[in-house]
């Protein structure tokens, strides 16, 4: 499991790696061995091995804690549900049991030497880059682990690693796969295209529309013109501002909150650096690469000889930070590409690197400052905490006031108007709106307001509804049932929809006709002139580039890469019709392929290994006798 976590590619896992690792390890051995229990305490069985309720609950809580640390105040029960954490926790446990069973079937064993090497490799147990036994024991103790339990768990992790290695060792990349991957990543096409808007055809079509056509369209498409159910409500707003002006948070409360939520203010190691970037295009020729390197070396010579780094960066750097003297501010691990990160974190404040080559080009890095991992000081976060506590207190008082007000309204027979007058609160009335309304006059956030309104019965007063920082109490005044208007009422809308439909059809037909002309060899300028359209031409594009006027559309680019030069395609994007023609295509550059071959092969090997292992695990899981106690799971 620890290997899997170390190799995880998501920022979420990376951000809380050691928290998760130690918490999960705690989970495993706290509940390991409870598998013999069955019945009401069994959440699932994997080939007869029990996953107990306790094991599941602890694993789920661990996962929940992880996401709470990540999202902090933004974590909600709704988000937990969206992330499907219960299913994630159960899936993780099922797969772990399966992998251990398979590892044991294969006869894998873990030697003491392998175990020692594994444990000593973890940075968390090291001081100055070397394993420290006292630190090891202290970290385990802080996480309520004993060395025996932790080491037993490590043996299991190593068993799974050996099984994973067995599967992955059988994966190989063929020459054809390598060449296809290169072509897909580095292939380029040039395009030319025309854009047709349906609105170009509306004026002429509008002149020919008849009353009979419009009425026929109405009769054939009545549901298109249905008006949804609508409601109109009266409502009270309890403003948060008067309470905000009175609430004061003292320093003692801030300090207490800081101590209770200290993990929220934990910071990883960070570095502040400047850099000078001399760009090198991904498809740069050798002579272009040499020119860029020479310019970078000249800049390096200047800053190494004592010239002000920021001044040189402003003068020669081609990165977006050039105007700031190359200042990148503070950043942690994972924020920069790997070669840049490794050098930046290896330098001391004031030191300047040699040239660093990345996919962007040549960098020269100067470290200005370093901050070790630790906790942000109270003084630094004091204002932030005070704001959090103030918001919580204001919300608490305002909600209590809203609940008391609702109770008073209910006691007076639901008379919202009378209570509003008694309390001196303004009574508001909304216009009619539908349940899916995205805007309601006078309401800052329409969706929750509309959802609440449509959930109310006649004369019912809503529970306090939080909208922004204020609370609302709603009562439905009037309902309009859904209906289809008669032709006279709907005529203007019917005409508009019919016109739009005919214009879209005309635009598509014209686009197809233009594509046919291009296929026959007509110059695109001549084809464009018939509609006075602008011809757009691109430079070489890869599959991940932005299309002018269209934007990022990887699916469309993948489709266009299937075409040969001269071939055309008509596509509709965002209501516009595009006539696209491939002008030139370069899928392979043998010289560039030779340069990138090793890195690409390693990348492709890792990807294929992961896919094969995942497919194997999914097949294993599908074939295994796994029984889940759905009734118990639903209750949790």
Short mmCIF file of C-alpha atoms in Angstrom, two decimals, residues 24-407:
data_model
loop_
_atom_site.label_atom_id
_atom_site.label_comp_id
_atom_site.label_asym_id
_atom_site.label_seq_id
_atom_site.Cartn_x
_atom_site.Cartn_y
_atom_site.Cartn_z
CA UNK A 24 -4.19 3.66 7.17
CA UNK A 25 -1.58 1.48 8.78
CA UNK A 26 -3.26 2.19 12.10
CA UNK A 27 -6.54 1.18 10.52
CA UNK A 28 -5.23 -2.14 9.28
CA UNK A 29 -3.71 -3.55 12.41
CA UNK A 30 -6.36 -2.15 14.74
CA UNK A 31 -8.93 -4.27 12.96
CA UNK A 32 -6.82 -7.04 11.40
CA UNK A 33 -7.70 -10.35 12.83
CA UNK A 34 -11.37 -9.52 13.32
CA UNK A 35 -12.07 -11.46 10.13
CA UNK A 36 -13.37 -14.49 11.98
CA UNK A 37 -16.55 -12.71 12.99
CA UNK A 38 -19.63 -13.12 10.86
CA UNK A 39 -23.26 -12.07 10.86
CA UNK A 40 -24.30 -8.54 11.72
CA UNK A 41 -20.70 -7.32 12.06
CA UNK A 42 -19.68 -8.47 8.57
CA UNK A 43 -19.68 -5.82 5.85
CA UNK A 44 -18.28 -8.16 3.16
CA UNK A 45 -16.47 -11.44 2.57
CA UNK A 46 -13.66 -11.94 0.05
CA UNK A 47 -13.28 -15.62 -0.86
CA UNK A 48 -14.50 -16.43 2.62
CA UNK A 49 -12.28 -13.89 4.42
CA UNK A 50 -14.41 -11.50 6.45
CA UNK A 51 -14.18 -7.71 6.25
CA UNK A 52 -15.65 -6.70 9.56
CA UNK A 53 -17.80 -3.68 10.26
CA UNK A 54 -15.04 -2.32 12.50
CA UNK A 55 -12.43 -2.70 9.77
CA UNK A 56 -14.65 -0.91 7.28
CA UNK A 57 -15.65 1.90 9.65
CA UNK A 58 -12.05 2.63 10.55
CA UNK A 59 -10.96 2.59 6.90
CA UNK A 60 -13.87 4.85 5.96
CA UNK A 61 -13.12 7.28 8.80
CA UNK A 62 -9.49 7.38 7.72
CA UNK A 63 -10.52 8.27 4.17
CA UNK A 64 -12.97 10.87 5.49
CA UNK A 65 -10.25 12.45 7.65
CA UNK A 66 -7.94 12.60 4.66
CA UNK A 67 -10.41 14.56 2.55
CA UNK A 68 -11.30 16.81 5.49
CA UNK A 69 -7.63 17.76 5.82
CA UNK A 70 -7.51 18.55 2.13
CA UNK A 71 -10.74 20.52 1.75
CA UNK A 72 -10.81 21.93 5.29
CA UNK A 73 -13.83 24.27 5.70
CA UNK A 74 -15.04 23.42 2.18
CA UNK A 75 -15.64 19.76 3.07
CA UNK A 76 -19.36 18.97 3.40
CA UNK A 77 -21.48 15.81 3.77
CA UNK A 78 -22.67 16.45 0.19
CA UNK A 79 -19.08 16.39 -1.07
CA UNK A 80 -18.44 13.16 0.83
CA UNK A 81 -21.45 11.67 -0.92
CA UNK A 82 -20.29 12.93 -4.32
CA UNK A 83 -16.84 11.39 -3.76
CA UNK A 84 -18.56 8.10 -2.84
CA UNK A 85 -16.13 7.59 0.04
CA UNK A 86 -17.92 4.58 1.51
CA UNK A 87 -17.61 2.69 -1.76
CA UNK A 88 -13.98 3.80 -2.10
CA UNK A 89 -13.13 2.51 1.37
CA UNK A 90 -14.83 -0.84 0.76
CA UNK A 91 -13.22 -1.20 -2.68
CA UNK A 92 -9.76 -0.55 -1.20
CA UNK A 93 -10.26 -3.20 1.48
CA UNK A 94 -11.60 -5.79 -0.98
CA UNK A 95 -8.68 -5.29 -3.35
CA UNK A 96 -6.15 -5.45 -0.53
CA UNK A 97 -7.52 -8.76 0.73
CA UNK A 98 -7.48 -10.17 -2.81
CA UNK A 99 -3.89 -9.10 -3.40
CA UNK A 100 -2.68 -10.61 -0.13
CA UNK A 101 -4.47 -13.87 -0.91
CA UNK A 102 -2.85 -14.02 -4.36
CA UNK A 103 0.60 -13.16 -2.96
CA UNK A 104 0.32 -15.99 -0.46
CA UNK A 105 -0.85 -18.38 -3.23
CA UNK A 106 2.26 -17.49 -5.25
CA UNK A 107 4.41 -18.38 -2.23
CA UNK A 108 6.03 -14.97 -1.81
CA UNK A 109 7.96 -14.33 1.40
CA UNK A 110 9.56 -11.19 2.81
CA UNK A 111 13.00 -11.49 4.38
CA UNK A 112 14.10 -9.51 7.43
CA UNK A 113 16.68 -7.70 5.27
CA UNK A 114 13.97 -6.59 2.84
CA UNK A 115 11.83 -5.39 5.71
CA UNK A 116 14.66 -3.36 7.26
CA UNK A 117 15.53 -1.77 3.90
CA UNK A 118 11.88 -0.82 3.34
CA UNK A 119 11.44 0.84 6.73
CA UNK A 120 14.77 2.67 6.62
CA UNK A 121 13.92 4.15 3.21
CA UNK A 122 11.06 6.32 4.52
CA UNK A 123 12.04 10.01 4.86
CA UNK A 124 9.70 10.38 7.85
CA UNK A 125 12.01 8.11 9.87
CA UNK A 126 15.24 9.85 8.81
CA UNK A 127 17.34 12.60 10.32
CA UNK A 128 19.85 14.20 7.99
CA UNK A 129 19.07 11.61 5.34
CA UNK A 130 19.78 8.61 7.60
CA UNK A 131 17.40 6.31 9.47
CA UNK A 132 16.97 7.32 13.10
CA UNK A 133 15.64 4.65 15.45
CA UNK A 134 14.46 7.13 18.07
CA UNK A 135 12.54 9.14 15.47
CA UNK A 136 11.05 5.90 14.15
CA UNK A 137 9.73 4.90 17.58
CA UNK A 138 8.49 8.41 18.34
CA UNK A 139 6.47 8.68 15.10
CA UNK A 140 4.93 5.27 15.65
CA UNK A 141 4.07 6.19 19.24
CA UNK A 142 2.42 9.43 18.10
CA UNK A 143 0.25 7.37 15.77
CA UNK A 144 -0.53 4.76 18.44
CA UNK A 145 1.45 2.06 16.65
CA UNK A 146 3.90 -0.46 18.03
CA UNK A 147 6.99 -1.48 16.02
CA UNK A 148 5.72 -5.08 15.89
CA UNK A 149 2.37 -4.08 14.42
CA UNK A 150 3.91 -1.64 11.97
CA UNK A 151 6.51 -4.16 10.80
CA UNK A 152 3.85 -6.83 10.31
CA UNK A 153 1.98 -4.41 8.11
CA UNK A 154 5.13 -3.61 6.16
CA UNK A 155 5.58 -7.31 5.42
CA UNK A 156 2.09 -7.39 3.93
CA UNK A 157 2.83 -4.30 1.85
CA UNK A 158 6.01 -5.89 0.51
CA UNK A 159 4.10 -9.06 -0.37
CA UNK A 160 1.71 -6.97 -2.47
CA UNK A 161 4.65 -5.15 -4.09
CA UNK A 162 6.20 -8.47 -5.09
CA UNK A 163 2.93 -9.65 -6.60
CA UNK A 164 2.58 -6.38 -8.48
CA UNK A 165 6.15 -6.71 -9.78
CA UNK A 166 5.41 -10.24 -11.00
CA UNK A 167 2.47 -8.99 -13.06
CA UNK A 168 4.29 -5.92 -14.37
CA UNK A 169 7.48 -7.79 -15.30
CA UNK A 170 5.50 -9.55 -18.02
CA UNK A 171 4.63 -6.25 -19.71
CA UNK A 172 6.69 -5.15 -22.71
CA UNK A 173 6.43 -2.34 -25.25
CA UNK A 174 6.71 -3.21 -28.93
CA UNK A 175 8.40 -1.01 -31.53
CA UNK A 176 5.04 -0.43 -33.18
CA UNK A 177 3.46 0.72 -29.90
CA UNK A 178 6.36 3.08 -29.33
CA UNK A 179 6.11 4.61 -32.79
CA UNK A 180 2.33 4.93 -32.57
CA UNK A 181 2.63 6.65 -29.19
CA UNK A 182 5.21 9.07 -30.59
CA UNK A 183 2.99 9.86 -33.57
CA UNK A 184 0.04 10.47 -31.28
CA UNK A 185 1.99 12.74 -28.92
CA UNK A 186 4.10 14.64 -31.46
CA UNK A 187 2.18 14.39 -34.73
CA UNK A 188 1.19 17.77 -36.24
CA UNK A 189 -1.33 19.02 -38.78
CA UNK A 190 -2.02 22.33 -40.49
CA UNK A 191 -5.63 23.29 -41.13
CA UNK A 192 -7.65 25.85 -43.02
CA UNK A 193 -11.31 26.35 -42.34
CA UNK A 194 -14.47 28.41 -42.82
CA UNK A 195 -17.09 29.29 -40.21
CA UNK A 196 -20.80 29.49 -41.02
CA UNK A 197 -23.29 30.98 -38.57
CA UNK A 198 -26.95 29.92 -38.92
CA UNK A 199 -27.87 33.58 -38.36
CA UNK A 200 -26.46 34.34 -41.84
CA UNK A 201 -29.45 32.54 -43.34
CA UNK A 202 -32.22 33.83 -41.06
CA UNK A 203 -33.08 37.02 -42.94
CA UNK A 204 -33.75 35.29 -46.28
CA UNK A 205 -35.56 32.36 -44.67
CA UNK A 206 -37.69 34.75 -42.60
CA UNK A 207 -39.02 36.36 -45.79
CA UNK A 208 -40.42 33.03 -47.00
CA UNK A 209 -42.06 31.75 -43.79
CA UNK A 210 -45.84 31.37 -44.14
CA UNK A 211 -48.59 31.29 -41.52
CA UNK A 212 -49.37 27.70 -42.52
CA UNK A 213 -45.75 26.59 -41.98
CA UNK A 214 -45.62 28.21 -38.55
CA UNK A 215 -48.93 26.64 -37.47
CA UNK A 216 -47.87 23.23 -38.81
CA UNK A 217 -44.59 23.44 -36.83
CA UNK A 218 -46.60 24.30 -33.71
CA UNK A 219 -48.96 21.33 -34.16
CA UNK A 220 -46.07 18.90 -34.72
CA UNK A 221 -43.93 20.19 -31.82
CA UNK A 222 -46.37 21.33 -29.13
CA UNK A 223 -44.24 19.97 -26.27
CA UNK A 224 -41.43 22.34 -27.28
CA UNK A 225 -43.62 25.23 -26.16
CA UNK A 226 -44.84 23.83 -22.85
CA UNK A 227 -44.54 26.26 -19.95
CA UNK A 228 -43.31 24.56 -16.76
CA UNK A 229 -45.09 24.79 -13.42
CA UNK A 230 -44.38 28.11 -11.73
CA UNK A 231 -44.78 29.52 -8.24
CA UNK A 232 -44.78 32.95 -6.64
CA UNK A 233 -43.65 33.28 -3.03
CA UNK A 234 -43.61 35.77 -0.21
CA UNK A 235 -40.46 35.73 1.88
CA UNK A 236 -38.54 37.35 4.73
CA UNK A 237 -34.80 38.04 4.70
CA UNK A 238 -32.80 38.00 7.92
CA UNK A 239 -29.76 40.13 7.18
CA UNK A 240 -26.43 39.04 8.70
CA UNK A 241 -24.89 42.54 8.78
CA UNK A 242 -26.45 43.80 12.07
CA UNK A 243 -25.16 40.73 13.92
CA UNK A 244 -21.74 40.95 12.22
CA UNK A 245 -21.33 44.47 13.61
CA UNK A 246 -21.87 43.24 17.18
CA UNK A 247 -19.89 39.97 17.24
CA UNK A 248 -16.34 40.27 18.59
CA UNK A 249 -13.91 37.32 18.73
CA UNK A 250 -11.33 37.46 21.53
CA UNK A 251 -7.70 36.30 21.31
CA UNK A 252 -8.32 33.37 23.66
CA UNK A 253 -10.92 31.87 21.30
CA UNK A 254 -8.54 32.32 18.37
CA UNK A 255 -5.68 30.60 20.22
CA UNK A 256 -7.94 27.73 21.29
CA UNK A 257 -9.16 27.21 17.71
CA UNK A 258 -5.57 27.29 16.45
CA UNK A 259 -4.51 24.52 18.84
CA UNK A 260 -7.59 22.40 18.08
CA UNK A 261 -7.16 22.75 14.29
CA UNK A 262 -3.39 23.00 14.08
CA UNK A 263 -3.18 20.42 11.29
CA UNK A 264 -5.06 22.86 9.05
CA UNK A 265 -2.09 25.22 9.25
CA UNK A 266 0.61 22.69 8.50
CA UNK A 267 3.02 23.69 5.72
CA UNK A 268 5.29 21.52 3.63
CA UNK A 269 8.85 22.58 2.88
CA UNK A 270 8.78 25.59 0.55
CA UNK A 271 11.32 27.55 -1.43
CA UNK A 272 11.25 31.02 -2.95
CA UNK A 273 13.13 31.23 -6.22
CA UNK A 274 13.75 33.32 -9.30
CA UNK A 275 14.51 31.89 -12.70
CA UNK A 276 15.63 32.87 -16.17
CA UNK A 277 14.01 30.83 -18.93
CA UNK A 278 15.27 30.54 -22.49
CA UNK A 279 12.54 28.67 -24.32
CA UNK A 280 13.09 25.69 -26.60
CA UNK A 281 10.16 24.51 -28.73
CA UNK A 282 9.23 20.81 -28.40
CA UNK A 283 9.94 20.34 -32.13
CA UNK A 284 13.09 22.50 -32.18
CA UNK A 285 15.81 21.50 -34.65
CA UNK A 286 19.34 20.77 -33.27
CA UNK A 287 20.67 24.14 -34.45
CA UNK A 288 17.78 25.95 -32.70
CA UNK A 289 18.51 24.00 -29.51
CA UNK A 290 22.17 25.03 -29.69
CA UNK A 291 21.29 28.70 -30.17
CA UNK A 292 18.97 28.63 -27.15
CA UNK A 293 21.62 26.90 -25.05
CA UNK A 294 24.23 29.49 -26.06
CA UNK A 295 21.91 32.33 -25.00
CA UNK A 296 21.24 30.58 -21.68
CA UNK A 297 24.98 30.09 -21.09
CA UNK A 298 25.59 33.78 -21.77
CA UNK A 299 22.95 34.73 -19.19
CA UNK A 300 24.43 32.23 -16.72
CA UNK A 301 27.86 33.77 -17.13
CA UNK A 302 26.44 37.23 -16.36
CA UNK A 303 24.65 36.25 -13.14
CA UNK A 304 27.55 34.06 -11.95
CA UNK A 305 29.90 37.00 -12.40
CA UNK A 306 27.83 39.13 -10.05
CA UNK A 307 25.24 40.94 -12.19
CA UNK A 308 21.88 41.41 -10.49
CA UNK A 309 19.79 38.31 -11.21
CA UNK A 310 16.47 40.18 -11.36
CA UNK A 311 17.85 42.72 -13.84
CA UNK A 312 19.19 40.01 -16.15
CA UNK A 313 15.90 38.09 -15.88
CA UNK A 314 13.90 41.16 -16.92
CA UNK A 315 16.22 41.62 -19.86
CA UNK A 316 16.54 38.09 -21.29
CA UNK A 317 14.05 35.68 -19.67
CA UNK A 318 11.22 34.42 -21.88
CA UNK A 319 9.03 33.17 -19.05
CA UNK A 320 5.87 34.92 -17.75
CA UNK A 321 7.74 35.92 -14.57
CA UNK A 322 10.31 37.98 -16.51
CA UNK A 323 8.59 41.29 -15.68
CA UNK A 324 8.96 40.42 -11.97
CA UNK A 325 12.66 39.75 -12.31
CA UNK A 326 11.95 36.03 -12.62
CA UNK A 327 10.36 35.89 -9.16
CA UNK A 328 8.24 32.74 -8.76
CA UNK A 329 7.31 33.38 -5.13
CA UNK A 330 7.16 30.50 -2.65
CA UNK A 331 6.26 27.03 -3.91
CA UNK A 332 6.26 23.51 -2.51
CA UNK A 333 7.19 20.16 -3.96
CA UNK A 334 5.00 19.07 -6.84
CA UNK A 335 4.36 22.62 -8.06
CA UNK A 336 7.14 22.61 -10.67
CA UNK A 337 8.34 20.06 -13.21
CA UNK A 338 10.63 17.46 -11.65
CA UNK A 339 14.07 18.59 -12.95
CA UNK A 340 13.34 22.18 -11.89
CA UNK A 341 12.04 21.10 -8.48
CA UNK A 342 15.03 18.86 -7.71
CA UNK A 343 17.54 21.62 -8.39
CA UNK A 344 15.53 24.36 -6.63
CA UNK A 345 15.20 22.33 -3.43
CA UNK A 346 18.87 21.32 -3.49
CA UNK A 347 20.17 24.92 -3.55
CA UNK A 348 20.83 27.06 -0.49
CA UNK A 349 19.50 30.65 -0.28
CA UNK A 350 21.64 32.88 -2.49
CA UNK A 351 22.95 30.04 -4.64
CA UNK A 352 22.55 30.01 -8.43
CA UNK A 353 22.19 26.80 -10.40
CA UNK A 354 23.90 25.73 -13.60
CA UNK A 355 21.66 25.29 -16.65
CA UNK A 356 18.60 23.12 -15.99
CA UNK A 357 16.89 21.54 -19.03
CA UNK A 358 13.13 20.90 -18.89
CA UNK A 359 10.42 20.50 -21.53
CA UNK A 360 10.11 24.30 -21.53
CA UNK A 361 13.76 25.02 -22.33
CA UNK A 362 16.83 26.09 -20.33
CA UNK A 363 16.45 27.51 -16.82
CA UNK A 364 18.83 29.30 -14.48
CA UNK A 365 17.54 29.17 -10.91
CA UNK A 366 18.39 31.34 -7.94
CA UNK A 367 16.99 30.46 -4.52
CA UNK A 368 16.09 33.52 -2.45
CA UNK A 369 14.71 31.86 0.67
CA UNK A 370 13.70 28.51 2.15
CA UNK A 371 11.04 27.63 4.69
CA UNK A 372 11.24 24.29 6.45
CA UNK A 373 8.17 22.11 6.91
CA UNK A 374 6.17 23.07 9.98
CA UNK A 375 3.14 25.01 11.19
CA UNK A 376 2.22 28.55 10.22
CA UNK A 377 2.64 30.70 13.36
CA UNK A 378 -0.47 31.86 15.19
CA UNK A 379 0.27 35.51 14.44
CA UNK A 380 0.28 34.77 10.73
CA UNK A 381 -3.15 33.10 10.74
CA UNK A 382 -4.75 35.03 13.59
CA UNK A 383 -6.90 37.27 11.38
CA UNK A 384 -7.95 34.33 9.22
CA UNK A 385 -9.07 32.33 12.27
CA UNK A 386 -10.90 35.32 13.75
CA UNK A 387 -12.85 35.65 10.50
CA UNK A 388 -13.74 31.94 10.54
CA UNK A 389 -14.94 32.12 14.15
CA UNK A 390 -16.87 35.31 13.49
CA UNK A 391 -18.64 33.77 10.50
CA UNK A 392 -19.54 30.71 12.57
CA UNK A 393 -20.89 32.79 15.46
CA UNK A 394 -22.85 35.13 13.17
CA UNK A 395 -24.32 32.15 11.34
CA UNK A 396 -25.26 30.45 14.63
CA UNK A 397 -27.01 33.54 16.01
CA UNK A 398 -28.76 34.29 12.72
CA UNK A 399 -30.01 30.73 12.32
CA UNK A 400 -31.33 30.70 15.90
CA UNK A 401 -33.14 33.97 15.16
CA UNK A 402 -34.59 32.52 11.94
CA UNK A 403 -35.76 29.36 13.73
CA UNK A 404 -37.44 31.42 16.48
CA UNK A 405 -39.10 33.61 13.87
CA UNK A 406 -40.38 30.58 11.95
CA UNK A 407 -41.80 29.12 15.16
#
